[in-house]
Coordinates of C-alpha atoms and ligand atoms in Angstrom, one line a residue:
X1 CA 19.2 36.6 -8.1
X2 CA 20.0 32.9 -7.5
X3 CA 19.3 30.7 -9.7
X4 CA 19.1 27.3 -7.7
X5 CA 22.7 26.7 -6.9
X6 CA 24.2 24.5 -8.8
X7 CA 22.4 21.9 -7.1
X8 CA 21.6 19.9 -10.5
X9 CA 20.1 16.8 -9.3
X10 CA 21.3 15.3 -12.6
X11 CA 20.5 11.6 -12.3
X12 CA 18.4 9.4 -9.9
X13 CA 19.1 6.3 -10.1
X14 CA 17.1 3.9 -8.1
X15 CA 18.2 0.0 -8.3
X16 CA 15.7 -1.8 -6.7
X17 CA 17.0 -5.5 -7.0
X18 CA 14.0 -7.2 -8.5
X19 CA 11.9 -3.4 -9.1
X20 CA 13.6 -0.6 -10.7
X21 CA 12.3 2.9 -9.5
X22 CA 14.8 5.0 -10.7
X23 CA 13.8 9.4 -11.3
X24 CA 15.7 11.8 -12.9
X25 CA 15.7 16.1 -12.4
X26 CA 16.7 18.3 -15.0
X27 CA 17.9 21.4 -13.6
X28 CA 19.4 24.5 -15.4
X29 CA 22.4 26.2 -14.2
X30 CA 24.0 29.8 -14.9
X31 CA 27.0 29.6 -17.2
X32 CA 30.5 29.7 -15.1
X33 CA 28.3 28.7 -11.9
X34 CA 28.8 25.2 -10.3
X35 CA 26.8 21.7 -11.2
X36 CA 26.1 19.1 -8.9
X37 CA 25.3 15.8 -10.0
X38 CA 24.1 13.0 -8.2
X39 CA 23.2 9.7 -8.3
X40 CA 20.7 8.3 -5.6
X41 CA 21.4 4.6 -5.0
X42 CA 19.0 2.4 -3.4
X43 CA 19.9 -1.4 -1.9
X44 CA 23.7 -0.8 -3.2
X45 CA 25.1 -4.1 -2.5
X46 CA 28.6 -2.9 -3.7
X47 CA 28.5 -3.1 -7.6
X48 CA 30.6 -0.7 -9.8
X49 CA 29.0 3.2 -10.3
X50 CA 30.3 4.6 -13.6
X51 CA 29.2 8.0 -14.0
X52 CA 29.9 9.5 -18.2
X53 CA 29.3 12.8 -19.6
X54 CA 27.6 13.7 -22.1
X55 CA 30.1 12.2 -24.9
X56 CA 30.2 8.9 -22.9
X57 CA 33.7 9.6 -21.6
X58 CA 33.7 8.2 -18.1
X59 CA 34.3 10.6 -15.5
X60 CA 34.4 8.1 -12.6
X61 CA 35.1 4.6 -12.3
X62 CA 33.8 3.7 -9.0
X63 CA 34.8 6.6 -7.5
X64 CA 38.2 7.1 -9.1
X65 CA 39.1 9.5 -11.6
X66 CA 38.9 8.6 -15.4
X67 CA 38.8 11.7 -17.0
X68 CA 41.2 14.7 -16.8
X69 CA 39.1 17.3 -15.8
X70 CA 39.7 19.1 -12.5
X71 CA 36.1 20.7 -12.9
X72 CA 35.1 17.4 -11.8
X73 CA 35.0 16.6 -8.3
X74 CA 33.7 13.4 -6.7
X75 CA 32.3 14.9 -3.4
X76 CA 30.3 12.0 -2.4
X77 CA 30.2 8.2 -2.5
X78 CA 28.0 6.9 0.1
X79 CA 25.8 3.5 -0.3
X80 CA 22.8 6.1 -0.8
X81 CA 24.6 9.0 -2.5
X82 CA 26.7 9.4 -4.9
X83 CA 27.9 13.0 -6.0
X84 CA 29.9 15.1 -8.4
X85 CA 30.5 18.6 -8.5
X86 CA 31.2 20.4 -12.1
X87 CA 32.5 24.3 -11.5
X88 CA 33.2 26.8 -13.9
X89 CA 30.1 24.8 -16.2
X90 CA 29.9 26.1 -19.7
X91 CA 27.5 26.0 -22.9
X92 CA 30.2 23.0 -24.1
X93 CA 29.1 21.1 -20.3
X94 CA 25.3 20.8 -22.0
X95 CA 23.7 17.2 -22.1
X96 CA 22.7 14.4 -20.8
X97 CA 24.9 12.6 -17.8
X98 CA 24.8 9.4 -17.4
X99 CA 25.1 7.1 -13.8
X100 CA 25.2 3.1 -14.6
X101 CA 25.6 0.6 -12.0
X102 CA 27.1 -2.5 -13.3
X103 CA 25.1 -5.5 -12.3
X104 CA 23.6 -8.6 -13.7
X105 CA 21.7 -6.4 -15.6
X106 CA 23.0 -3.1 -16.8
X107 CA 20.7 0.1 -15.1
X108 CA 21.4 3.7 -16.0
X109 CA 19.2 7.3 -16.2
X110 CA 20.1 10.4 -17.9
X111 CA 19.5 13.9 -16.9
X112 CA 20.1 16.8 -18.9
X113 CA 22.6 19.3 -17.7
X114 CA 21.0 22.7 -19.1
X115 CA 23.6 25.8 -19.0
X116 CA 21.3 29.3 -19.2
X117 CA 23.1 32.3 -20.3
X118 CA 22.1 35.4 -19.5
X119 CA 22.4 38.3 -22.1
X120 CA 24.5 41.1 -20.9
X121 CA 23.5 44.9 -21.1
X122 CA 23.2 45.2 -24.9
X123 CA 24.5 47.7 -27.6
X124 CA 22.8 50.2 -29.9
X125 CA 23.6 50.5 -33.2
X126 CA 23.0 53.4 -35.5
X127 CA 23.3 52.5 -39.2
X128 CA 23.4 56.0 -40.6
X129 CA 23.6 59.6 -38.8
X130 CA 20.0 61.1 -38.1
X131 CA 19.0 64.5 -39.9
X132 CA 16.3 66.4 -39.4
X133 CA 13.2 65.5 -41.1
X134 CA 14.6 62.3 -42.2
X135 CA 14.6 59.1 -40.1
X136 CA 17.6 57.2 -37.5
X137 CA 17.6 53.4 -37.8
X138 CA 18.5 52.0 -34.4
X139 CA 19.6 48.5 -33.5
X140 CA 19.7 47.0 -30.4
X141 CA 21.8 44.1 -30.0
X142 CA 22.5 40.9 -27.4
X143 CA 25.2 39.0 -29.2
X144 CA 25.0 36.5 -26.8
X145 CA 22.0 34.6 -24.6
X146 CA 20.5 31.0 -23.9
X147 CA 17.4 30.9 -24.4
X148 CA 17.6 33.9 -26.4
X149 CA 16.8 37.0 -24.8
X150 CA 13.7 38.8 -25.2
X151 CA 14.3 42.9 -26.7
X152 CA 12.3 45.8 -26.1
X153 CA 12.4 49.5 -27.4
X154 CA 11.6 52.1 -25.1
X155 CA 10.6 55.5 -25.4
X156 CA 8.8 58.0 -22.9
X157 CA 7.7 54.4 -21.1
X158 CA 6.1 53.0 -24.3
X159 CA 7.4 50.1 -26.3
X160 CA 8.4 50.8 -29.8
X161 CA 7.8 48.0 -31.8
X162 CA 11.2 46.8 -33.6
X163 CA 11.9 43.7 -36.1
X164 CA 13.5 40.8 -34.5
X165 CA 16.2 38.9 -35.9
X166 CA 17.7 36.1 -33.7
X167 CA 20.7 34.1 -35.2
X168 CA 22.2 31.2 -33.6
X169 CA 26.2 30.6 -32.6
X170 CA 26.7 27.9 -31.5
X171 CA 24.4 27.3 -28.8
X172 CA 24.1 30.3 -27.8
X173 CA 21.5 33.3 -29.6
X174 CA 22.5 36.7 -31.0
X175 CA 19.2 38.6 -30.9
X176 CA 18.7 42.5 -32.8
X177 CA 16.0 44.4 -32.8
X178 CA 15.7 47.4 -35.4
X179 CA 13.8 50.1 -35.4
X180 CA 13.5 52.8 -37.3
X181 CA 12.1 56.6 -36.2
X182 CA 11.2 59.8 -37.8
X183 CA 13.2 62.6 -36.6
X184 CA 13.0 66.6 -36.2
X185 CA 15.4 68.9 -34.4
X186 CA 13.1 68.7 -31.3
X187 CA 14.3 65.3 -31.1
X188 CA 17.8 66.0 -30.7
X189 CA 19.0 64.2 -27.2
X190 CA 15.7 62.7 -26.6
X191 CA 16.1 59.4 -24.5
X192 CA 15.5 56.2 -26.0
X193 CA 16.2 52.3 -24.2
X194 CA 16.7 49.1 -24.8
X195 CA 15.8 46.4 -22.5
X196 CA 17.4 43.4 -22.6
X197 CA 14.7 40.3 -20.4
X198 CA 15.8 36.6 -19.5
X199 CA 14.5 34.3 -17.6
X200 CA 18.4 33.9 -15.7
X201 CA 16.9 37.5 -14.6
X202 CA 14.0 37.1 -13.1
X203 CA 12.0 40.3 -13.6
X204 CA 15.5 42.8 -13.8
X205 CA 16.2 43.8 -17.0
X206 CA 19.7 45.0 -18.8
X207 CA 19.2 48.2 -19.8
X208 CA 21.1 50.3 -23.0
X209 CA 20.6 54.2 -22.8
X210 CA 20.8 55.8 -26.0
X211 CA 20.5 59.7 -26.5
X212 CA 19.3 60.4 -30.3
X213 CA 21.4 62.6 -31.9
X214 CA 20.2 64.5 -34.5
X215 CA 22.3 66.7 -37.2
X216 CA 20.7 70.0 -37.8
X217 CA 21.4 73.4 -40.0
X218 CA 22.6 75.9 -37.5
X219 CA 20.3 78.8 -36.4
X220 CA 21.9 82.3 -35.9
X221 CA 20.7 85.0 -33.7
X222 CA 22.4 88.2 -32.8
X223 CA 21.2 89.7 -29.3
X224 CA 21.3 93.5 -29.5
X225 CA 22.8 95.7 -26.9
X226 CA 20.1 98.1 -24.7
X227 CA 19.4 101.5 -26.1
X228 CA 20.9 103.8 -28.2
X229 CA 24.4 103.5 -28.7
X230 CA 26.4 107.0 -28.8
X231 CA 30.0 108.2 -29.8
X232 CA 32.7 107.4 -27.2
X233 CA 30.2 104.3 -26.3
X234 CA 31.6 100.5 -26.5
X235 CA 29.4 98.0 -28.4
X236 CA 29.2 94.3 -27.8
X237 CA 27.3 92.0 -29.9
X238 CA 26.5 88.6 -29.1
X239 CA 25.9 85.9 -31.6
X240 CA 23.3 83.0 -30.2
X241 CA 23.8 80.0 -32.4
X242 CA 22.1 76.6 -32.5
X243 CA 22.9 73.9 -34.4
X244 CA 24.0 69.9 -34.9
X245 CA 27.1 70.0 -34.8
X246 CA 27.1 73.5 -33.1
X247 CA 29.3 75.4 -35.5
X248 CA 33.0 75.9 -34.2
X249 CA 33.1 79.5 -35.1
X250 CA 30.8 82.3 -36.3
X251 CA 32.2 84.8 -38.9
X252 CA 31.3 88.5 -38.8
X253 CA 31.4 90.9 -41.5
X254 CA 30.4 94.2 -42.1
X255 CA 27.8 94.7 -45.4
X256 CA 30.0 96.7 -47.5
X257 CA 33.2 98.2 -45.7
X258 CA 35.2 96.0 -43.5
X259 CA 35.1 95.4 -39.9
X260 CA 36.4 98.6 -38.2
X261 CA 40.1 98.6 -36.5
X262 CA 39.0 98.5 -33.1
X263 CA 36.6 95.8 -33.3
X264 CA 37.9 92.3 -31.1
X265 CA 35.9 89.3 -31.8
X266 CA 36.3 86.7 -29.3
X267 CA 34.2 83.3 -29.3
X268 CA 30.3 84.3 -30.4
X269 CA 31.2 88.2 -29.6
X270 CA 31.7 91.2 -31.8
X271 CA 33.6 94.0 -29.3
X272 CA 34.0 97.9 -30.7
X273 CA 35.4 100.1 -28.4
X274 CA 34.8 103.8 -28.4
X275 CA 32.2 104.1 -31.2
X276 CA 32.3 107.0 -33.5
X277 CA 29.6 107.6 -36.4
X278 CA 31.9 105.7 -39.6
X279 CA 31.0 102.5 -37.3
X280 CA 27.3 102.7 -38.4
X281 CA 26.4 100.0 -40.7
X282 CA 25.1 96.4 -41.3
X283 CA 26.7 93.8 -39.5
X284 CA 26.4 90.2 -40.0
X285 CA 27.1 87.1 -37.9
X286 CA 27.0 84.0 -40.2
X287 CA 27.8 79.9 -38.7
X288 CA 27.6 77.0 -40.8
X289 CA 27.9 73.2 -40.5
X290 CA 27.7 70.3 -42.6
X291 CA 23.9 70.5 -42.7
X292 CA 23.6 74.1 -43.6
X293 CA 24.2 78.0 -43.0
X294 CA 22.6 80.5 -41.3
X295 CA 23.6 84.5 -40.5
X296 CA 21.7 87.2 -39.1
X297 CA 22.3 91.0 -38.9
X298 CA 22.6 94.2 -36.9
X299 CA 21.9 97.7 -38.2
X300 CA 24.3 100.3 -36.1
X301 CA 24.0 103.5 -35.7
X302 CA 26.0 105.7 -34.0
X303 CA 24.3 108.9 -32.6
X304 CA 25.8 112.3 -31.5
X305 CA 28.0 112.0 -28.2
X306 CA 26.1 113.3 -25.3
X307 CA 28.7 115.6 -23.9
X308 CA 28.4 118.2 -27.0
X309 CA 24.3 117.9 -26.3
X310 CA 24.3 118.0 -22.5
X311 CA 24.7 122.6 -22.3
X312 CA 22.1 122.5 -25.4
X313 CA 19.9 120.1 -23.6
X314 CA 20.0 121.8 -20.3
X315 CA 18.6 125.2 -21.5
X316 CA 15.8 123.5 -23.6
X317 CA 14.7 121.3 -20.9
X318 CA 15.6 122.9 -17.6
X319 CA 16.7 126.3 -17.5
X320 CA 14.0 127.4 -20.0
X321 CA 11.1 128.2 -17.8
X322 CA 13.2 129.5 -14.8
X323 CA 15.2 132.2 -16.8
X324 CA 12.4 133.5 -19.0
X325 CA 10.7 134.1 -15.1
X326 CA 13.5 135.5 -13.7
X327 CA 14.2 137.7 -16.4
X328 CA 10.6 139.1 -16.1
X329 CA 11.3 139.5 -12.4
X330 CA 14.4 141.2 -12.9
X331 CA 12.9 143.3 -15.9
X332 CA 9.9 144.4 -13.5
X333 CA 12.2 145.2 -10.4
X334 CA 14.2 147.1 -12.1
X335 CA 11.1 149.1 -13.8
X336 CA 9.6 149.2 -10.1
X337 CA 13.2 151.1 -8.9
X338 CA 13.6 153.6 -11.4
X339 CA 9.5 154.4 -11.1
X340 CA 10.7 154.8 -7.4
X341 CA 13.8 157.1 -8.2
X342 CA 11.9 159.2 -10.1
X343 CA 9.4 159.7 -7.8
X344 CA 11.6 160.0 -5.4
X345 CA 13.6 162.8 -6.7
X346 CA 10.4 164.4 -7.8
X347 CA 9.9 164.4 -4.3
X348 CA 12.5 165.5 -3.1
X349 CA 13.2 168.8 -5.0
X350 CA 9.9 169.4 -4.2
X351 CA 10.5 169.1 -1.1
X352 CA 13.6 171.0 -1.2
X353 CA 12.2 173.9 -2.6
X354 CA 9.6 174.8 -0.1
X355 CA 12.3 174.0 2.2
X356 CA 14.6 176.8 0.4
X357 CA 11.7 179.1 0.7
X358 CA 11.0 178.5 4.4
X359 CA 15.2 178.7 4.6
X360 CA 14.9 182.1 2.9
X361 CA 12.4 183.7 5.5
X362 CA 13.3 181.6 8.3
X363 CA 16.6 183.6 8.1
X364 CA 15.2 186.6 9.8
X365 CA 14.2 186.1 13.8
X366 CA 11.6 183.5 14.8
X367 CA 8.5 186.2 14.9
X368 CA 8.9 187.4 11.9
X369 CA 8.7 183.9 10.3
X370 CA 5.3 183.9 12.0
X371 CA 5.1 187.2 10.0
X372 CA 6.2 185.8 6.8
X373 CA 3.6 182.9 7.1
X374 CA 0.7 185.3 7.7
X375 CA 2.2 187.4 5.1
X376 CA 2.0 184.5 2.6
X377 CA 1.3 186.4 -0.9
X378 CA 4.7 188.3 -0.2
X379 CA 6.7 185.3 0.8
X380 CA 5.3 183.3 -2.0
X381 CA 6.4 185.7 -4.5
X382 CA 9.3 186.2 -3.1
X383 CA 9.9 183.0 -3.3
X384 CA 8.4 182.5 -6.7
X385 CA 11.4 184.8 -7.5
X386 CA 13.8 183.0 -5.5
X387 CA 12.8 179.6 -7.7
X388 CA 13.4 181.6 -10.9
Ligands
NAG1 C1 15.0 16.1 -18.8 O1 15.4 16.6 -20.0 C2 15.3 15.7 -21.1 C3 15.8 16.4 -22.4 O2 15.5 17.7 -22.4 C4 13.8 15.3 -21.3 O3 13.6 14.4 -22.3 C5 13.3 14.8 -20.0 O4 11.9 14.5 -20.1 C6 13.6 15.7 -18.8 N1 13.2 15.1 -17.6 C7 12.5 15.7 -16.7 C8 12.2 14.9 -15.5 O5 12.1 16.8 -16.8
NAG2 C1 33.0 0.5 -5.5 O1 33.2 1.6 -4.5 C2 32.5 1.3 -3.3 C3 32.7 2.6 -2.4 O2 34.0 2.8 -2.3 C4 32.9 0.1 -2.7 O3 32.2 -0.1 -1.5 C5 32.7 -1.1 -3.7 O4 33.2 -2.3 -3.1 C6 33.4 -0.8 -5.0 N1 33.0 -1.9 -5.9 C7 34.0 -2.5 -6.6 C8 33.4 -3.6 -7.5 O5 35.1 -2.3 -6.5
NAG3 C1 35.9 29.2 -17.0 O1 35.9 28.6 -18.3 C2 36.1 29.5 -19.4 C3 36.0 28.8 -20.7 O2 35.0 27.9 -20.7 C4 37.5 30.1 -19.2 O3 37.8 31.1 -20.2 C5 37.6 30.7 -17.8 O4 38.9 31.2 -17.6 C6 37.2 29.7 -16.7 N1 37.2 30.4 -15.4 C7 37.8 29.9 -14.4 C8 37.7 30.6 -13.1 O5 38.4 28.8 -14.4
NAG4 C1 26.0 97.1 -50.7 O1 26.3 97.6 -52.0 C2 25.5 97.2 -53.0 C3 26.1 97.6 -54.3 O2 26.8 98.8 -54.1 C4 24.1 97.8 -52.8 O3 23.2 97.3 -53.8 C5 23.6 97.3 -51.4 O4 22.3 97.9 -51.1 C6 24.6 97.7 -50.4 N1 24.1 97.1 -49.1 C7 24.0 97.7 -48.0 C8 23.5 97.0 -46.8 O5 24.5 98.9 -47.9
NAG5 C1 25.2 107.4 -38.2 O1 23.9 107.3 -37.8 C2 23.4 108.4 -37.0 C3 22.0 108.0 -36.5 O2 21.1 107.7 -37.6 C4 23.3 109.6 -38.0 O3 22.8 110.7 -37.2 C5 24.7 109.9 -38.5 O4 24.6 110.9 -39.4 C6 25.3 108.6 -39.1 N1 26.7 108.9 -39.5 C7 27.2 108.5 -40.6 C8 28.6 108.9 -40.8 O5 26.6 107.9 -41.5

């Protein structure tokens, strides 16, 4: 922004021998920026120019120095124009300049040197600590403006409406603006602003940030590890806290009997290696803060290893049907051979006894066995006889 550049045309002064037209422009310039002041002259016939400040200390006499002030500068001195320069202008500058021209009759306009002061980004103050379900009293303050600045509370891109105080110092304005809010835990972090407005400005704003910060009791949660834990197994527990402060450190116990040898607790986590059955029990992971305590717990139980279940297991579940078949199989085979031995021996002495018989008549010459066949009675007897 640029605010018209130190281009104060602080006094017109017209001297018109017999009419006097003389103008004056006030013009407003930022604080440390440069001032020019000037005096339009009109028919100069070569009279003296004093040019005072505000406190009627001349400046210039004429165009030479009077006052001690390097800020000052005559830049100009022309029978039309004559100028000053003020740099490095402050608040203390303010007020009316004054350009006389000495002639038969004494002829001088004022202009008023305005210095506008732009507030910087302003601060938030917080008067006591927000907790839940109570209320934060915020202050936003510009210690320093001119005219005095214009506040504004901002939240989610609404305007909160705050109590304005302004107080004057000097010339310059300190303007607050309080407001106070109701606040839960939700709240925590949520963004608030200040806006700081100014005509120095234009339409930008100096904007203060604030992040509400809201104490809370903490909230414990202990995650639980997957399935079923068993003997040889590791545990790790994990306690989730919440809380305004967080709590530095969580404390775990186990209800009743201590914590067991093995167990490491590092940070939020509870860490048993090798688990046997005297780990079950009731652990507890408890945080606290200034605002409160919380704990929550864990039953454990430790079931039989899997290693002494795993031959039990095997014939219950996979083995059972296949055996009880094979062994019905096997139990049937083994009837179907012996059926098959006996029959097959019954066979076979049967077999061999007719054979013995033939044997026994086959011994004489081939006709006669013809004989012996024919002859069957006889042979069959005799070997009826032969069998006993
Ligand atoms: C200049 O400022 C003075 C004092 O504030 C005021 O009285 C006067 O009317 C102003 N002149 C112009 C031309 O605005
Ligand atoms: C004032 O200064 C002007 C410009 O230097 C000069 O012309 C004029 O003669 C001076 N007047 C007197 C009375 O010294
Ligand atoms: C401008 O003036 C202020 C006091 O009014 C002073 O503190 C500062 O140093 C000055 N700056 C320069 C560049 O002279
Ligand atoms: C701890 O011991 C007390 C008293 O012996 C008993 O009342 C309580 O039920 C026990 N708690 C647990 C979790 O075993
Ligand atoms: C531990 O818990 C398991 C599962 O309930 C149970 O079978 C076992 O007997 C318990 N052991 C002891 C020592 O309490």
């Amino acid at each position: 922004f640029h605010l018209p550049q130190s281009s104060v045309w602080v006094v017109l002064l017209q001297y018109v021998t017999r009419c006097q037209a003389v103008q004056a422009e006030n013009v407003t310039v930022l604080e440390g920026g440069t001032a020019q002041i000037s005096c339009r002259l009109q028919n100069y016939d070569g009279s003296i120019v004093v040019i005072q400040n505000p406190r009627r200390q001349t400046l210039f006499f004429n165009g030479t120095r009077a006052l001690k002030d390097d800020r000052f500068q005559m830049v100009l001195f022309t029978p039309r124009l004559v100028r000053i320069t003020l740099t490095n202008v402050s608040v203390s500058d303010e007020g009316g300049y004054f350009c006389q021209l000495y002639t038969d009759d004494t002829h001088h306009q004022v202009a008023t040197l305005s210095v506008s002061v732009p507030p910087d980004t302003p601060t938030v103050e917080v008067k006591q600590e927000a907790v839940e379900g109570g209320e934060v009293e915020l202050t936003c303050l510009s210690p320093r403006s001119k005219p005095p600045a214009t506040l504004r509370w901002i939240r989610d891109r609404r305007e909160i409406p705050g109590v304005v105080s302004q107080q004057e110092n000097g010339k310059t304005v300190s303007v607050s603006s309080t407001i106070r809010l109701p606040v839960e835990r939700k709240d925590n972090g949520a963004a608030v602003s200040c806006e700081a407005s100014h005509p120095a400005l234009g339409g930008q704003k100096r904007v203060r940030h604030y992040r509400l910060d809201v104490h809370f009791a903490p909230t414990v949660r202990i995650i639980p590890p997957p399935g079923i834990l068993r003997e040889g197994d590791s545990l790790s527990l994990t306690c989730s806290i919440t809380g305004n402060p967080l709590p530095r450190d969580v404390q775990w116990t186990r209800i009743n009997d201590t914590l067991p040898e093995r167990a490491e607790i590092s940070g939020t986590t509870l860490q048993v290696s090798r688990l046997s059955q005297s780990h079950n029990g009731t652990y507890l992971c408890q945080a606290q803060n200034n605002y409160g305590r919380a704990a929550d717990h864990y039953t454990l139980l430790v079931y039989g290893s899997l290693v002494a279940q795993l031959p039990l297991r095997l014939i219950e579940t996979h083995s059972a049907v296949p055996y009880a078949v094979i062994g019905g199989v096997l139990a049937l085979l083994v009837f179907t051979i012996i059926c098959v031995l006996i029959i097959t021996i019954w066979c076979s002495v049967r077999q061999k006894g007719s054979y013995l018989t033939h044997e026994a008549s086959g011994l004489d010459e081939h006709g006669e066995v013809q004989e012996a066949f024919l002859n069957g009675n006889d042979a069959s007897q005799g070997k009826k006889e032969y069998l006993l």
